[in-house]
Coordinates of C-alpha atoms and ligand atoms in Angstrom, one line a residue:
M701 CA 141.7 182.7 158.0
T702 CA 144.2 181.6 155.4
A703 CA 143.7 184.1 152.5
A704 CA 146.8 185.7 151.3
P705 CA 146.7 189.6 151.4
P706 CA 146.1 191.3 148.1
P707 CA 148.6 193.5 146.5
A708 CA 148.4 196.7 148.6
S709 CA 147.5 199.2 146.0
A710 CA 145.6 197.0 143.5
S711 CA 142.3 198.8 143.6
D712 CA 143.5 202.3 144.5
G713 CA 141.3 204.9 142.8
L714 CA 138.2 202.6 142.8
D715 CA 135.3 203.6 145.0
L716 CA 133.9 200.1 145.4
G717 CA 131.1 201.2 147.7
A718 CA 129.8 203.6 145.0
L719 CA 130.2 201.0 142.4
R720 CA 128.4 198.3 144.4
S721 CA 125.5 200.8 145.1
E722 CA 124.9 200.8 141.3
F723 CA 123.7 197.2 141.7
P724 CA 120.4 197.2 143.5
I725 CA 120.7 193.5 144.6
F726 CA 123.4 194.2 147.1
T727 CA 121.3 196.7 149.0
A728 CA 118.3 194.4 148.8
R729 CA 120.1 191.3 150.1
G730 CA 122.4 192.8 152.7
P731 CA 125.9 191.9 153.8
R732 CA 125.5 188.1 154.1
F733 CA 125.2 187.8 150.4
H734 CA 128.3 186.7 148.5
Y735 CA 127.6 186.4 144.8
L736 CA 130.3 184.5 143.1
D737 CA 128.4 183.2 140.1
S738 CA 128.8 186.2 137.7
A739 CA 130.1 183.9 134.9
A740 CA 126.6 182.3 134.9
T741 CA 124.8 185.7 135.1
G742 CA 125.9 189.1 136.2
Q743 CA 123.8 191.1 138.6
I744 CA 121.8 193.9 136.8
C745 CA 123.1 197.4 137.1
R746 CA 120.7 200.3 138.0
A747 CA 121.1 201.9 134.5
A748 CA 119.9 198.7 132.8
A749 CA 117.0 198.0 135.3
E750 CA 115.8 201.6 134.9
A751 CA 115.9 201.4 131.1
L752 CA 113.9 198.2 131.2
L753 CA 111.3 199.5 133.6
A754 CA 111.0 202.8 131.7
Y755 CA 110.4 201.0 128.4
E756 CA 107.8 198.6 129.9
T757 CA 105.9 201.2 131.9
R758 CA 106.2 204.4 129.9
G759 CA 107.5 203.6 126.4
R760 CA 106.2 200.3 125.4
A761 CA 105.4 199.8 121.7
N762 CA 106.6 197.5 119.0
V763 CA 109.6 198.6 117.0
K764 CA 110.1 199.1 113.2
R765 CA 106.4 199.1 112.6
G766 CA 104.1 201.9 113.9
V767 CA 104.0 205.4 112.6
Y768 CA 102.6 206.9 115.8
R769 CA 104.9 208.8 118.1
L770 CA 105.2 206.1 120.8
A771 CA 106.2 203.5 118.3
D772 CA 108.7 205.9 116.7
E773 CA 110.2 206.6 120.1
A774 CA 110.6 202.9 120.8
T775 CA 112.2 202.3 117.4
Q776 CA 114.6 205.2 118.0
A777 CA 115.5 203.9 121.5
F778 CA 116.1 200.4 120.1
E779 CA 118.4 201.8 117.4
R780 CA 120.2 203.9 120.0
A781 CA 120.8 200.7 122.1
R782 CA 122.2 199.0 119.0
A783 CA 124.7 202.0 118.7
E784 CA 125.6 201.8 122.4
I785 CA 126.3 198.1 122.0
A786 CA 128.3 198.7 118.9
A787 CA 130.4 201.3 120.7
Y788 CA 131.1 198.9 123.6
L789 CA 132.4 196.4 121.0
G790 CA 134.4 198.9 119.0
A791 CA 132.4 198.2 115.9
R792 CA 132.7 200.6 113.0
E793 CA 129.0 200.9 112.5
A794 CA 125.9 200.2 114.5
R795 CA 124.4 198.1 111.6
E796 CA 127.1 195.5 112.2
V797 CA 125.3 194.6 115.4
V798 CA 122.5 192.0 115.3
I799 CA 120.3 192.0 118.4
T800 CA 119.8 188.4 119.5
S801 CA 118.4 186.7 122.6
G802 CA 121.9 185.9 123.9
T803 CA 125.1 184.2 123.0
T804 CA 123.5 180.9 122.2
H805 CA 121.1 182.5 119.7
A806 CA 124.0 184.5 118.2
L807 CA 126.2 181.4 117.7
N808 CA 123.3 179.5 116.2
I809 CA 122.9 182.4 113.7
A810 CA 126.6 182.2 113.0
A811 CA 126.7 178.4 112.5
H812 CA 123.6 178.3 110.4
C813 CA 124.5 181.1 108.1
L814 CA 128.2 180.3 107.7
C815 CA 127.5 176.6 107.1
A816 CA 125.3 177.5 104.2
R817 CA 128.6 178.5 102.4
L818 CA 130.4 175.2 103.2
R819 CA 130.6 172.0 101.1
A820 CA 131.0 168.4 102.2
G821 CA 134.5 167.8 103.5
D822 CA 135.1 171.4 104.5
E823 CA 136.3 171.8 108.1
I824 CA 135.2 173.8 111.1
L825 CA 137.8 174.2 113.8
L826 CA 136.6 174.6 117.4
S827 CA 138.5 174.0 120.6
L828 CA 138.1 171.6 123.5
A829 CA 137.5 174.6 125.8
E830 CA 134.2 175.6 124.2
H831 CA 130.9 176.1 125.9
H832 CA 128.4 173.7 124.4
S833 CA 126.7 176.6 122.7
N834 CA 129.9 177.0 120.6
I835 CA 130.0 173.3 119.8
V836 CA 126.5 172.0 119.2
P837 CA 125.2 174.6 116.7
W838 CA 128.3 173.8 114.5
Q839 CA 127.6 170.1 114.8
L840 CA 123.9 170.6 113.8
A841 CA 124.7 172.9 110.9
G842 CA 127.8 171.1 109.9
E843 CA 126.0 167.7 109.6
R844 CA 123.5 169.2 107.1
V845 CA 126.4 170.1 104.7
G846 CA 128.8 167.3 105.6
A847 CA 131.4 169.6 107.2
V848 CA 133.9 168.0 109.5
I849 CA 134.4 169.3 113.1
R850 CA 138.0 169.5 114.4
A851 CA 139.2 170.8 117.8
I852 CA 142.2 172.6 119.1
P853 CA 143.4 170.6 122.2
L854 CA 144.4 172.0 125.5
D855 CA 147.8 172.5 127.0
R856 CA 148.9 171.4 130.5
E857 CA 147.3 174.5 132.0
G858 CA 144.0 174.1 130.2
R859 CA 144.7 176.8 127.7
L860 CA 144.1 176.3 124.0
D861 CA 147.3 174.7 122.6
L862 CA 147.8 177.2 119.8
D863 CA 151.2 175.5 118.9
R864 CA 148.9 172.9 117.2
L865 CA 147.3 175.4 114.9
G866 CA 149.8 174.7 112.2
E867 CA 148.8 171.0 111.9
L868 CA 145.1 171.7 112.3
V869 CA 144.5 174.5 109.9
S870 CA 144.5 173.8 106.2
R871 CA 142.8 174.9 103.0
R872 CA 139.8 172.8 104.0
T873 CA 139.4 175.0 107.2
K874 CA 136.5 177.4 106.4
V875 CA 135.5 178.5 109.9
I876 CA 137.4 178.8 113.2
A877 CA 135.2 179.4 116.2
V878 CA 136.8 179.8 119.6
T879 CA 136.0 181.3 123.0
H880 CA 137.6 184.6 123.9
C881 CA 137.7 183.5 127.6
S882 CA 136.9 180.0 129.0
N883 CA 134.0 179.9 131.4
V884 CA 135.7 177.1 133.3
T885 CA 139.5 177.9 133.4
G886 CA 139.2 181.7 132.9
A887 CA 142.0 181.4 130.3
V888 CA 142.0 184.2 127.8
T889 CA 142.6 183.0 124.2
D890 CA 145.3 184.7 122.2
I891 CA 142.9 185.7 119.4
G892 CA 145.7 187.4 117.4
R893 CA 147.4 184.0 116.9
V894 CA 144.1 182.3 115.9
R895 CA 143.4 185.2 113.5
E896 CA 146.8 184.8 111.8
A897 CA 146.0 181.1 111.3
A898 CA 142.5 181.9 110.0
Q899 CA 143.8 184.6 107.6
S900 CA 146.5 182.3 106.3
V901 CA 143.8 180.1 104.8
G902 CA 141.0 182.6 104.3
A903 CA 138.8 181.1 107.1
V904 CA 136.1 183.1 108.9
L905 CA 136.9 183.7 112.6
V906 CA 134.0 183.6 115.1
V907 CA 134.7 184.5 118.7
D908 CA 132.5 183.6 121.7
G909 CA 132.8 186.7 123.9
A910 CA 130.3 185.7 126.6
Q911 CA 133.0 185.6 129.3
R912 CA 135.0 188.5 128.1
V913 CA 132.5 191.4 127.9
P914 CA 131.9 191.7 131.6
H915 CA 135.6 192.7 132.1
G916 CA 135.6 195.8 130.0
P917 CA 135.0 197.2 126.5
V918 CA 136.1 195.1 123.6
D919 CA 137.8 196.2 120.3
V920 CA 136.6 193.8 117.6
Q921 CA 138.6 195.7 115.0
A922 CA 141.8 195.2 116.9
L923 CA 140.9 191.5 117.5
G924 CA 140.5 191.1 113.8
C925 CA 137.7 188.5 114.1
D926 CA 134.7 188.4 111.7
L927 CA 131.9 187.6 114.2
Y928 CA 131.6 188.2 117.9
A929 CA 128.8 186.9 120.2
F930 CA 127.8 187.7 123.8
S931 CA 124.9 187.8 126.2
G932 CA 123.4 190.9 127.9
H933 CA 122.7 189.2 131.1
K934 CA 126.4 188.6 131.6
L935 CA 127.0 192.3 130.9
F936 CA 124.9 193.3 133.9
A937 CA 121.7 193.8 131.8
A938 CA 118.5 191.9 131.7
T939 CA 118.1 188.3 130.5
G940 CA 116.6 187.9 127.0
A941 CA 118.9 190.0 124.8
G942 CA 122.4 189.7 123.5
A943 CA 124.3 190.5 120.4
L944 CA 126.1 189.2 117.4
W945 CA 128.6 191.5 115.7
I946 CA 129.2 190.6 112.1
R947 CA 131.8 192.4 110.0
R948 CA 129.7 194.4 107.4
E949 CA 131.1 192.9 104.2
L950 CA 130.5 189.4 105.5
A951 CA 127.0 190.1 106.9
E952 CA 125.9 191.3 103.5
E953 CA 126.8 188.0 101.9
L954 CA 125.1 185.8 104.5
P955 CA 121.7 184.2 104.1
P956 CA 119.1 184.7 106.9
F957 CA 118.7 182.3 109.8
L958 CA 115.1 182.6 111.0
G959 CA 112.4 183.7 108.6
G960 CA 109.4 185.9 109.5
G961 CA 108.3 189.5 109.9
E962 CA 110.7 192.4 109.7
M963 CA 113.6 190.5 108.0
I964 CA 112.2 190.8 104.5
R965 CA 112.3 193.2 101.6
R966 CA 109.4 191.7 99.7
V967 CA 107.3 188.6 100.2
A968 CA 105.3 186.8 97.5
I969 CA 103.9 183.3 97.7
E970 CA 106.5 182.3 95.0
G971 CA 109.4 183.5 97.1
S972 CA 110.9 186.3 99.2
T973 CA 113.7 188.7 99.2
F974 CA 115.4 189.9 102.4
A975 CA 116.2 193.1 104.2
A976 CA 119.8 194.3 104.5
P977 CA 121.8 193.4 107.7
P978 CA 121.2 193.7 110.6
H979 CA 117.4 193.4 110.1
R980 CA 117.9 190.3 107.9
F981 CA 118.9 188.4 111.0
E982 CA 116.2 189.8 113.3
A983 CA 113.0 188.0 112.4
G984 CA 109.9 188.8 114.5
T985 CA 109.6 191.1 117.5
P986 CA 113.0 191.5 119.1
P987 CA 113.5 191.5 122.9
I988 CA 113.0 195.2 123.0
G989 CA 113.1 196.0 126.8
P990 CA 116.2 193.7 127.4
A991 CA 117.9 195.3 124.3
L992 CA 117.3 198.8 125.8
A993 CA 118.7 197.5 129.1
L994 CA 121.7 196.1 127.3
G995 CA 122.3 199.5 125.6
A996 CA 122.0 201.3 128.9
A997 CA 124.4 198.9 130.6
A998 CA 127.0 199.2 127.8
A999 CA 126.8 203.0 127.9
W1000 CA 127.2 203.1 131.7
L1001 CA 130.0 200.5 131.7
A1002 CA 131.9 202.3 128.9
G1003 CA 132.3 205.3 131.2
L1004 CA 134.0 203.4 134.1
D1005 CA 137.6 203.3 135.0
W1006 CA 138.6 199.9 133.6
P1007 CA 142.3 199.9 134.4
A1008 CA 141.3 200.4 138.1
I1009 CA 138.5 197.8 137.8
H1010 CA 140.9 195.3 136.2
A1011 CA 143.4 195.8 138.9
H1012 CA 140.7 195.3 141.5
E1013 CA 139.3 192.1 139.8
M1014 CA 142.7 190.6 139.4
A1015 CA 143.8 191.4 143.0
L1016 CA 140.7 189.5 144.2
A1017 CA 141.4 186.7 141.8
G1018 CA 144.9 186.5 143.2
R1019 CA 143.6 186.4 146.8
L1020 CA 141.2 183.7 145.8
L1021 CA 143.8 181.6 144.0
A1022 CA 146.3 181.9 146.7
G1023 CA 143.7 181.1 149.4
L1024 CA 142.5 178.0 147.6
R1025 CA 146.1 176.7 147.3
T1026 CA 146.4 176.8 151.1
I1027 CA 143.4 174.5 151.7
R1028 CA 144.2 170.8 151.9
G1029 CA 142.4 168.7 149.3
I1030 CA 141.5 171.6 147.0
R1031 CA 142.9 171.7 143.5
P1032 CA 142.4 174.8 141.3
I1033 CA 142.2 174.0 137.6
G1034 CA 143.3 176.2 134.7
P1035 CA 146.3 178.5 134.4
E1036 CA 148.7 178.6 137.3
G1037 CA 149.1 182.4 137.3
L1038 CA 146.9 185.4 136.7
Q1039 CA 148.4 186.3 133.3
A1040 CA 145.8 186.3 130.5
R1041 CA 143.1 185.1 132.8
T1042 CA 139.7 186.4 133.8
P1043 CA 138.8 186.6 137.5
L1044 CA 137.2 183.2 137.8
V1045 CA 138.6 180.1 139.4
S1046 CA 137.3 176.5 139.1
F1047 CA 138.5 173.9 141.4
V1048 CA 138.1 170.3 142.6
V1049 CA 137.5 169.4 146.3
D1050 CA 139.0 165.9 146.5
G1051 CA 136.3 163.4 147.5
V1052 CA 133.4 165.9 147.5
H1053 CA 130.9 166.4 144.8
P1054 CA 130.7 170.0 143.5
H1055 CA 126.9 170.1 144.2
D1056 CA 127.6 169.3 147.9
V1057 CA 130.3 171.9 148.0
C1058 CA 127.9 174.5 146.6
Q1059 CA 125.1 173.5 149.0
L1060 CA 127.3 173.9 152.0
L1061 CA 128.6 177.2 150.8
D1062 CA 125.0 178.4 150.2
E1063 CA 124.4 177.9 153.9
R1064 CA 126.9 180.8 154.4
G1065 CA 125.3 183.0 151.7
V1066 CA 128.0 182.1 149.2
C1067 CA 126.7 181.5 145.7
T1068 CA 128.9 179.3 143.5
R1069 CA 128.3 177.0 140.7
G1070 CA 129.0 173.2 140.5
G1071 CA 128.8 170.9 137.6
H1072 CA 130.3 170.7 134.1
H1073 CA 129.4 174.3 133.3
C1074 CA 128.2 173.3 129.8
A1075 CA 131.8 172.4 129.0
Q1076 CA 131.9 168.6 129.0
P1077 CA 134.8 168.2 126.4
L1078 CA 136.9 170.5 128.5
H1079 CA 136.3 168.6 131.7
E1080 CA 136.9 165.3 129.9
A1081 CA 140.2 166.7 128.6
L1082 CA 141.2 167.6 132.1
G1083 CA 140.2 164.1 133.4
L1084 CA 137.3 165.5 135.4
E1085 CA 133.5 164.9 135.6
A1086 CA 132.7 168.3 137.1
S1087 CA 134.2 171.2 139.1
T1088 CA 133.1 174.0 141.4
R1089 CA 133.4 177.5 140.0
A1090 CA 133.8 180.9 141.8
S1091 CA 133.5 183.8 139.4
L1092 CA 134.1 187.4 140.2
A1093 CA 132.9 190.7 138.7
L1094 CA 133.6 194.4 139.2
Y1095 CA 131.3 194.5 142.3
N1096 CA 132.9 191.8 144.4
D1097 CA 135.0 192.6 147.4
E1098 CA 137.5 190.9 149.8
A1099 CA 134.6 189.8 152.1
D1100 CA 133.2 187.8 149.3
V1101 CA 136.4 185.9 148.7
D1102 CA 137.1 185.4 152.4
A1103 CA 133.6 184.1 153.0
L1104 CA 134.2 181.5 150.2
L1105 CA 137.6 180.5 151.6
E1106 CA 136.2 180.1 155.1
G1107 CA 133.3 178.1 153.7
L1108 CA 135.6 175.8 151.8
E1109 CA 137.8 175.2 154.9
D1110 CA 134.6 174.1 156.6
V1111 CA 133.5 171.9 153.7
V1112 CA 136.9 170.1 153.8
R1113 CA 136.7 169.7 157.6
R1114 CA 133.2 168.2 157.4
L1115 CA 133.3 166.1 154.2
A1116 CA 136.7 165.5 152.7
Ligands
PMP2683 N1 129.6 180.8 125.9 C1 130.2 181.0 127.1 C2 131.7 181.0 127.1 C3 129.4 181.0 128.2 O1 130.0 181.2 129.4 C4 128.0 181.0 128.1 C5 127.1 181.1 129.3 N2 127.5 180.3 130.4 C6 127.4 180.9 126.8 C7 128.3 180.8 125.8 C8 126.0 180.8 126.6 O2 125.3 182.0 127.0 P1 123.8 182.1 127.0 O3 123.2 181.0 127.9 O4 123.5 183.4 127.7 O5 123.3 182.0 125.7

């Protein structure tokens, strides 16, 4: 085994066994299950699973509508979940949080609503590191108003090259939308620098937080962005719910995205007026159970020892990165060190397609992801078609990393 030893005291103070036992899947699937695909979806925590089941079996009613007790309880639980999500994000007020179906839905709301304020020739600045869900909605909405899409290039390590902001940002820049953390390189964006650039020209700053939220509570106030999007299933809750935080003053100015029930103030055949945020952006029946699960996950996570979890995650990421570097024919991509990086590593196995890598690893119970990870511009910028990604979360342990490294040595022996 070639893995480098982790820093000795990295996860001191963290009872990993107790933490893992809060995720039912590890008990269900046993020791030969090495889940290294949390960047695609996190495993559900007990608090979220129980909240979902409790709603569906004991508390199910539609929200915001009925006057009977069950419906009122469901509405209150839904609004409590909103407050728990708001607290996890460091929002000033719960009403700044819009419940969505996930990051993709959230970013479509952002793009649709913000582009309604743009004129032909205005610019939207993205980056080459974006997930497709922070590119395509801007292209679709931007095309309708004639807005121009520009992109921050990447530096040698695959980080956003923020030295280029000066030449990319101008009075024409009305929106800047960037990822907080790349889902391929793990690089954490220096949002402070992007914010300065946005503020210098009065542009709205949208942050895709999908890969940041699983690694601890966020402080949207300190970040200084205007909108922040994420998915509940990556925050160890159910699939089907996520959130979009919109700074209150901005939310009040924005038009709705989807039209329908519950987002209106008054409807007449001649025209309609709309409810105040967040309800203006929540047309139709929301994903109630998944939202309650998300609130429960956020509340449980908020109480954990994040400095210890961070040390644990980064020690494992270090073990992974060091181990990958010792295997012939494997090239990790992204930042060379662990600084400003989330615990995920994508890599190329020379001469072997990522799907074959993943299939062979699966024979050993190791779950990884191969492909372009919905980030084709990033792969193109790095001169790649695809990569294999191993992504860690708070529940992973050394056995997971070592099983991956042993599996990769075998892949190289057999195929490379
Ligand atoms: N942005 C990033 C950075 C992501 O990693 C993902 C999920 N891979 C998304 C957006 C889209 O999330 P969802 O599919 O849950 O809407």
